[in-house]
Each structure stands twice: as structure tokens, then as C-alpha cells.
CSV table of N, CA and C in Angstrom, one decimal:
chain,number,residue,atom,x,y,z
A,1,UNK,N,45.7,96.1,7.3
A,1,UNK,CA,46.6,95.8,8.4
A,1,UNK,C,47.1,94.7,8.4
A,2,UNK,N,48.2,94.4,8.5
A,2,UNK,CA,49.0,92.9,9.1
A,2,UNK,C,49.7,92.7,10.0
A,3,UNK,N,49.3,92.4,11.2
A,3,UNK,CA,50.4,92.6,12.5
A,3,UNK,C,50.9,91.1,12.5
A,4,UNK,N,52.0,91.3,13.5
A,4,UNK,CA,52.1,89.5,13.8
A,4,UNK,C,51.8,89.8,15.1
A,5,UNK,N,50.9,88.3,15.7
A,5,UNK,CA,50.0,87.8,16.9
A,5,UNK,C,51.4,87.3,17.8
A,6,UNK,N,51.4,87.4,19.4
A,6,UNK,CA,52.5,87.6,20.2
A,6,UNK,C,52.8,86.3,20.7
A,7,UNK,N,51.8,84.9,19.7
A,7,UNK,CA,51.5,84.0,20.3
A,7,UNK,C,52.7,83.3,19.2
A,8,UNK,N,53.2,84.0,18.3
A,8,UNK,CA,54.6,83.0,17.3
A,8,UNK,C,55.4,82.7,17.8
A,9,UNK,N,55.8,81.4,17.2
A,9,UNK,CA,57.8,81.6,17.7
A,9,UNK,C,58.1,80.4,16.6
A,10,UNK,N,59.5,80.5,16.5
A,10,UNK,CA,60.0,78.8,15.7
A,10,UNK,C,59.3,79.0,14.7
A,11,UNK,N,58.1,78.1,14.2
A,11,UNK,CA,58.0,77.9,12.7
A,11,UNK,C,56.5,78.0,12.8
A,12,UNK,N,56.0,78.2,13.8
A,12,UNK,CA,54.8,78.8,14.3
A,12,UNK,C,54.4,80.2,14.5
A,13,UNK,N,53.6,81.0,13.1
A,13,UNK,CA,53.7,81.9,13.0
A,13,UNK,C,52.3,82.3,12.9
A,14,UNK,N,51.6,83.6,13.6
A,14,UNK,CA,50.4,84.2,13.6
A,14,UNK,C,50.3,85.5,13.2
A,15,UNK,N,49.1,85.9,12.5
A,15,UNK,CA,49.0,87.3,12.0
A,15,UNK,C,47.6,87.9,12.4
A,16,UNK,N,47.2,89.1,12.6
A,16,UNK,CA,45.8,89.6,12.7
A,16,UNK,C,45.7,90.4,11.5
A,17,UNK,N,45.3,90.0,10.3
A,17,UNK,CA,44.4,91.2,9.4
A,17,UNK,C,43.4,91.8,9.6
A,18,UNK,N,43.3,92.7,9.5
A,18,UNK,CA,42.5,93.9,10.1
A,18,UNK,C,42.4,94.8,8.6
A,19,UNK,N,41.2,95.2,8.8
A,19,UNK,CA,40.4,96.5,7.6
A,19,UNK,C,41.0,96.5,6.3
A,20,UNK,N,41.4,96.9,5.5
A,20,UNK,CA,41.6,97.0,4.0
A,20,UNK,C,43.2,96.9,4.1
A,21,UNK,N,43.3,95.4,3.3
A,21,UNK,CA,44.5,95.1,2.9
A,21,UNK,C,45.5,95.8,2.1
A,22,UNK,N,46.5,96.4,1.9
A,22,UNK,CA,47.1,96.6,0.8
A,22,UNK,C,48.2,95.9,0.7
A,23,UNK,N,49.2,96.0,-0.6
A,23,UNK,CA,50.4,95.6,-1.2
A,23,UNK,C,51.6,95.5,0.0
A,24,UNK,N,51.4,96.8,0.7
A,24,UNK,CA,52.3,97.3,1.3
A,24,UNK,C,52.7,96.5,2.8
A,25,UNK,N,51.2,96.1,3.0
A,25,UNK,CA,51.1,95.0,4.4
A,25,UNK,C,51.8,94.0,4.2
A,26,UNK,N,51.5,93.3,2.6
A,26,UNK,CA,53.0,92.1,2.7
A,26,UNK,C,54.2,92.3,3.1
A,27,UNK,N,54.9,93.5,3.7
A,27,UNK,CA,55.7,93.5,4.0
A,27,UNK,C,55.9,93.3,5.4
A,28,UNK,N,55.0,92.9,6.5
A,28,UNK,CA,55.2,92.2,7.6
A,28,UNK,C,55.5,90.6,7.2
A,29,UNK,N,53.7,90.6,6.4
A,29,UNK,CA,53.9,89.0,6.3
A,29,UNK,C,54.7,88.4,5.5
A,30,UNK,N,55.6,88.4,4.3
A,30,UNK,CA,56.3,87.9,4.0
A,30,UNK,C,57.6,87.7,4.2
A,31,UNK,N,58.5,88.7,4.8
A,31,UNK,CA,59.4,88.5,5.3
A,31,UNK,C,60.0,87.7,6.3
A,32,UNK,N,58.3,87.7,7.5
A,32,UNK,CA,58.5,86.7,9.0
A,32,UNK,C,58.5,85.4,8.5
A,33,UNK,N,57.6,85.6,7.0
A,33,UNK,CA,57.4,83.9,6.8
A,33,UNK,C,58.6,83.6,6.0
A,34,UNK,N,59.6,84.1,5.8
A,34,UNK,CA,60.9,83.9,4.8
A,34,UNK,C,61.3,84.0,5.5
A,35,UNK,N,62.0,84.3,6.8
A,35,UNK,CA,62.6,84.1,7.6
A,35,UNK,C,62.3,83.0,8.2
A,36,UNK,N,61.3,82.4,9.1
A,36,UNK,CA,60.9,81.1,9.3
A,36,UNK,C,61.3,79.8,8.2
A,37,UNK,N,61.1,79.9,7.5
A,37,UNK,CA,60.9,79.1,6.3
A,37,UNK,C,62.6,78.8,6.2
A,38,UNK,N,63.5,79.6,6.2
A,38,UNK,CA,65.2,79.5,5.7
A,38,UNK,C,65.5,78.5,6.7
A,39,UNK,N,65.0,79.2,8.2
A,39,UNK,CA,65.6,78.8,9.4
A,39,UNK,C,64.9,77.4,9.4
A,40,UNK,N,63.3,76.7,9.4
A,40,UNK,CA,62.8,75.9,10.1
A,40,UNK,C,62.5,74.6,8.9
A,41,UNK,N,62.5,75.4,7.4
A,41,UNK,CA,62.5,74.4,6.3
A,41,UNK,C,60.5,74.4,5.7
A,42,UNK,N,60.0,75.2,6.9
A,42,UNK,CA,58.4,74.7,6.6
A,42,UNK,C,57.7,75.9,8.0
A,43,UNK,N,56.5,75.9,7.8
A,43,UNK,CA,56.0,77.0,8.4
A,43,UNK,C,54.5,76.5,9.0
A,44,UNK,N,54.1,76.9,9.9
A,44,UNK,CA,52.6,76.7,10.1
A,44,UNK,C,51.9,78.1,10.6
A,45,UNK,N,50.9,78.7,10.0
A,45,UNK,CA,50.5,80.1,9.9
A,45,UNK,C,48.8,80.2,10.9
A,46,UNK,N,48.8,80.9,11.3
A,46,UNK,CA,47.4,81.0,11.9
A,46,UNK,C,47.3,82.8,11.1
A,47,UNK,N,45.8,82.8,10.6
A,47,UNK,CA,45.5,84.3,9.4
A,47,UNK,C,44.4,84.3,11.0
A,48,UNK,N,44.7,85.2,11.4
A,48,UNK,CA,43.0,86.0,12.7
A,48,UNK,C,42.1,86.9,11.4
A,49,UNK,N,41.3,86.3,10.7
A,49,UNK,CA,40.3,87.8,9.8
A,49,UNK,C,39.4,87.8,10.9
A,50,UNK,N,39.5,88.0,12.0
A,50,UNK,CA,37.9,88.6,12.6
A,50,UNK,C,37.9,90.0,12.5
A,51,UNK,N,38.5,90.8,12.1
A,51,UNK,CA,38.7,92.1,11.9
A,51,UNK,C,39.0,92.8,9.9
A,52,UNK,N,39.0,91.5,9.4
A,52,UNK,CA,39.1,92.0,8.5
A,52,UNK,C,38.0,92.0,7.7
A,53,UNK,N,38.2,93.3,6.7
A,53,UNK,CA,37.2,94.3,5.4
A,53,UNK,C,37.6,93.4,4.4
A,54,UNK,N,38.6,93.4,3.9
A,54,UNK,CA,38.7,93.4,2.0
A,54,UNK,C,40.1,93.6,1.9
A,55,UNK,N,40.5,93.0,0.8
A,55,UNK,CA,41.9,93.0,0.4
A,55,UNK,C,41.6,94.2,-1.2
A,56,UNK,N,42.4,95.6,-0.8
A,56,UNK,CA,42.8,96.1,-2.3
A,56,UNK,C,43.0,95.2,-3.4
A,57,UNK,N,42.7,96.3,-4.6
A,57,UNK,CA,43.0,95.7,-5.5
A,57,UNK,C,44.4,95.2,-5.6
A,58,UNK,N,45.1,96.4,-5.2
A,58,UNK,CA,46.7,96.6,-5.4
A,58,UNK,C,47.5,95.8,-4.8
A,59,UNK,N,47.0,94.8,-4.2
A,59,UNK,CA,47.1,94.2,-3.6
A,59,UNK,C,47.3,92.6,-3.4
A,60,UNK,N,46.6,92.6,-4.8
A,60,UNK,CA,46.4,90.7,-5.4
A,60,UNK,C,47.8,90.3,-5.8
A,61,UNK,N,48.9,91.7,-6.7
A,61,UNK,CA,49.7,90.6,-6.6
A,61,UNK,C,50.7,90.3,-5.9
A,62,UNK,N,50.7,90.6,-4.9
A,62,UNK,CA,51.6,90.5,-3.5
A,62,UNK,C,50.9,89.2,-2.7
A,63,UNK,N,49.7,89.8,-2.6
A,63,UNK,CA,48.7,88.1,-2.5
A,63,UNK,C,49.3,87.2,-3.5
A,64,UNK,N,49.4,87.1,-4.7
A,64,UNK,CA,49.5,85.9,-5.4
A,64,UNK,C,51.0,85.4,-5.0
A,65,UNK,N,51.5,86.4,-5.3
A,65,UNK,CA,53.4,85.9,-5.2
A,65,UNK,C,53.6,85.6,-3.8
A,66,UNK,N,52.9,86.0,-2.6
A,66,UNK,CA,53.4,85.4,-1.3
A,66,UNK,C,52.8,84.1,-1.6
A,67,UNK,N,51.6,83.6,-2.4
A,67,UNK,CA,51.6,81.9,-2.7
A,67,UNK,C,52.5,80.5,-3.2
A,68,UNK,N,52.8,81.9,-4.5
A,68,UNK,CA,54.0,81.3,-5.4
A,68,UNK,C,55.0,81.2,-4.4
A,69,UNK,N,55.3,82.0,-4.0
A,69,UNK,CA,57.2,81.9,-3.0
A,69,UNK,C,56.7,80.3,-2.1
A,70,UNK,N,55.5,80.5,-1.3
A,70,UNK,CA,55.3,79.9,0.2
A,70,UNK,C,54.5,78.5,0.5
A,71,UNK,N,53.7,78.6,-0.8
A,71,UNK,CA,52.1,77.4,-0.9
A,71,UNK,C,53.1,75.9,-0.5
A,72,UNK,N,54.5,75.4,-1.0
A,72,UNK,CA,55.1,74.5,-0.4
A,72,UNK,C,55.7,74.0,0.9
A,73,UNK,N,55.7,75.5,1.7
A,73,UNK,CA,56.5,75.1,2.5
A,73,UNK,C,55.6,76.2,3.9
A,74,UNK,N,54.4,76.3,3.5
A,74,UNK,CA,53.8,76.4,5.1
A,74,UNK,C,52.5,74.8,5.1
A,75,UNK,N,53.1,74.3,6.1
A,75,UNK,CA,52.7,72.7,6.0
A,75,UNK,C,50.9,73.1,6.2
A,76,UNK,N,50.7,73.8,7.7
A,76,UNK,CA,49.3,74.2,7.8
A,76,UNK,C,48.7,76.1,7.9
A,77,UNK,N,47.5,75.8,7.5
A,77,UNK,CA,47.4,77.0,7.7
A,77,UNK,C,45.9,77.1,8.5
A,78,UNK,N,46.2,77.8,9.5
A,78,UNK,CA,44.8,78.2,10.2
A,78,UNK,C,44.4,79.5,10.1
A,79,UNK,N,43.1,79.6,9.5
A,79,UNK,CA,42.2,80.8,9.3
A,79,UNK,C,40.9,81.5,10.3
A,80,UNK,N,41.6,82.1,10.7
A,80,UNK,CA,40.3,82.3,12.3
A,80,UNK,C,39.2,83.4,11.9
A,81,UNK,N,37.8,82.5,11.7
A,81,UNK,CA,37.1,84.2,11.3
A,81,UNK,C,35.7,84.1,12.0
A,82,UNK,N,34.7,84.8,11.5
A,82,UNK,CA,33.2,85.1,12.4
A,82,UNK,C,32.4,85.2,11.5
A,83,UNK,N,32.7,84.9,9.8
A,83,UNK,CA,32.1,85.2,8.8
A,83,UNK,C,31.5,83.8,8.1
A,84,UNK,N,30.0,84.3,7.4
A,84,UNK,CA,30.0,82.7,6.6
A,84,UNK,C,30.7,82.1,5.6
A,85,UNK,N,31.2,83.6,5.1
A,85,UNK,CA,32.1,83.4,3.5
A,85,UNK,C,33.2,83.0,3.9
A,86,UNK,N,33.6,83.4,4.9
A,86,UNK,CA,35.3,82.6,5.6
A,86,UNK,C,35.2,81.1,5.7
A,87,UNK,N,34.3,80.6,5.9
A,87,UNK,CA,34.4,79.1,6.0
A,87,UNK,C,34.5,78.6,4.8
A,88,UNK,N,34.7,79.1,3.8
A,88,UNK,CA,35.1,78.7,2.1
A,88,UNK,C,36.4,78.7,1.9
A,89,UNK,N,37.2,79.4,2.4
A,89,UNK,CA,38.6,80.0,2.6
A,89,UNK,C,39.5,78.4,2.5
A,90,UNK,N,39.3,78.4,3.4
A,90,UNK,CA,39.9,76.7,3.6
A,90,UNK,C,40.9,75.7,1.8
A,91,UNK,N,39.3,75.4,1.8
A,91,UNK,CA,39.6,74.7,0.5
A,91,UNK,C,40.1,75.4,-1.0
A,92,UNK,N,40.0,76.9,-0.5
A,92,UNK,CA,40.6,77.6,-1.2
A,92,UNK,C,42.2,77.9,-0.9
A,93,UNK,N,42.4,77.9,0.1
A,93,UNK,CA,43.7,78.3,0.7
A,93,UNK,C,44.6,77.1,-0.3
A,94,UNK,N,43.8,75.8,0.2
A,94,UNK,CA,45.2,74.4,0.5
A,94,UNK,C,45.5,74.7,-1.6
A,95,UNK,N,45.2,75.0,-2.3
A,95,UNK,CA,46.4,74.4,-3.9
A,95,UNK,C,46.8,76.2,-4.3
A,96,UNK,N,46.8,76.7,-3.3
A,96,UNK,CA,47.4,77.9,-3.5
A,96,UNK,C,48.4,78.5,-2.4
A,97,UNK,N,47.9,78.4,-1.7
A,97,UNK,CA,49.0,78.9,0.2
A,97,UNK,C,49.5,78.1,1.3
A,98,UNK,N,49.0,76.6,0.6
A,98,UNK,CA,49.5,76.2,1.9
A,98,UNK,C,49.0,74.4,1.6
A,99,UNK,N,49.9,73.4,2.4
A,99,UNK,CA,49.3,72.4,2.0
A,99,UNK,C,47.9,71.5,2.8
A,100,UNK,N,47.3,72.1,3.9
A,100,UNK,CA,46.3,72.0,4.8
A,100,UNK,C,46.2,73.1,5.4
A,101,UNK,N,45.3,73.7,5.4
A,101,UNK,CA,44.3,74.6,5.8
A,101,UNK,C,42.5,74.0,6.3
A,102,UNK,N,42.2,75.0,7.8
A,102,UNK,CA,41.1,74.8,8.8
A,102,UNK,C,40.7,75.9,9.3
A,103,UNK,N,39.0,76.5,9.3
A,103,UNK,CA,38.9,77.3,9.5
A,103,UNK,C,38.1,77.2,10.8
A,104,UNK,N,38.6,78.1,12.2
A,104,UNK,CA,38.3,78.5,13.2
A,104,UNK,C,37.2,79.1,13.9
A,105,UNK,N,36.3,79.5,14.6
A,105,UNK,CA,36.0,80.6,15.2
A,105,UNK,C,36.6,80.8,16.2
A,106,UNK,N,37.0,79.8,16.9
A,106,UNK,CA,38.2,80.0,18.1
A,106,UNK,C,39.6,80.0,18.2
A,107,UNK,N,40.2,81.3,18.2
A,107,UNK,CA,41.5,81.6,18.6
A,107,UNK,C,42.9,79.9,19.1
A,108,UNK,N,42.2,80.3,19.9
A,108,UNK,CA,42.8,78.7,21.2
A,108,UNK,C,43.0,77.8,19.9
A,109,UNK,N,41.9,76.8,19.9
A,109,UNK,CA,41.6,75.9,19.2
A,109,UNK,C,42.1,75.8,17.4
A,110,UNK,N,42.5,77.2,16.6
A,110,UNK,CA,43.3,77.3,16.0
A,110,UNK,C,45.0,77.2,16.3
A,111,UNK,N,45.1,77.5,17.1
A,111,UNK,CA,46.6,77.2,17.6
A,111,UNK,C,47.3,76.2,18.1
A,112,UNK,N,46.0,75.7,18.9
A,112,UNK,CA,46.5,74.2,19.3
A,112,UNK,C,46.5,73.4,18.0
A,113,UNK,N,46.1,73.1,17.0
A,113,UNK,CA,45.6,72.4,15.6
A,113,UNK,C,47.3,73.1,15.1
A,114,UNK,N,47.4,73.8,15.3
A,114,UNK,CA,49.2,74.4,14.6
A,114,UNK,C,50.3,73.7,15.4
A,115,UNK,N,49.5,73.5,16.7
A,115,UNK,CA,51.2,72.8,17.1
A,115,UNK,C,51.1,71.4,17.4
A,116,UNK,N,50.1,70.5,16.8
A,116,UNK,CA,49.6,69.7,17.1
A,116,UNK,C,51.2,69.0,16.0
């Protein structure tokens, strides 16, 4: 499941990514990012993976298409999590999803970094 977070505004968007992500979940993420990019030119995105389990294979195409569409328009991507393996996501995200990506364990720090 992917759902918008209440702290989202203008070109700063936050999403909670929980459970097993399916291709249908990108119907929440992609239009929200597209709308903000069309309006502001670029965006900053927070992905809260605290309750994330896995991405189903059926979603991989939607995931790759998302990156292809927006990797140059996402200025910053804050990845919030609490597992050791998630710390490796920012270096993977930078060439495919965002110009700059960082990992955070504290969501408030992540939001602050996006707002800088």
C-alpha cells in the first residue's frame, strides 16, 4: 500500500509505503508526483518504509516506469526506515529515482531535509 502523508504540500510530497506493494499502488504515487512536477517543475519526496514488507514482482514494471518518468524531476528523496538493509537504498535511488537521496530513521529530520 502507498498512501499520501498529511505533511505533503506544494512540491514536497510524503508517502507511507506499507505491506506488500503492488502495481496498483503506483496509481496513488505516480499521479501525485506528476501533478506536482507539472505545477512546480521538480519535487522532493519522502518515502516512509517503516511498515514496508516487499514489492511484488508485478509492481517492478510500474516501479521502473516511475523512475524513468521522474528521476530528473525528483530533486531529493528522503527514505525513512528502521532496518539495516534500507540504509543501502539511497545510493541505489540516486541513479534511478532522484538526483539526491538520503536515509533517515527520524521522519522529522527527513521532512526538515526536504524543506531546506
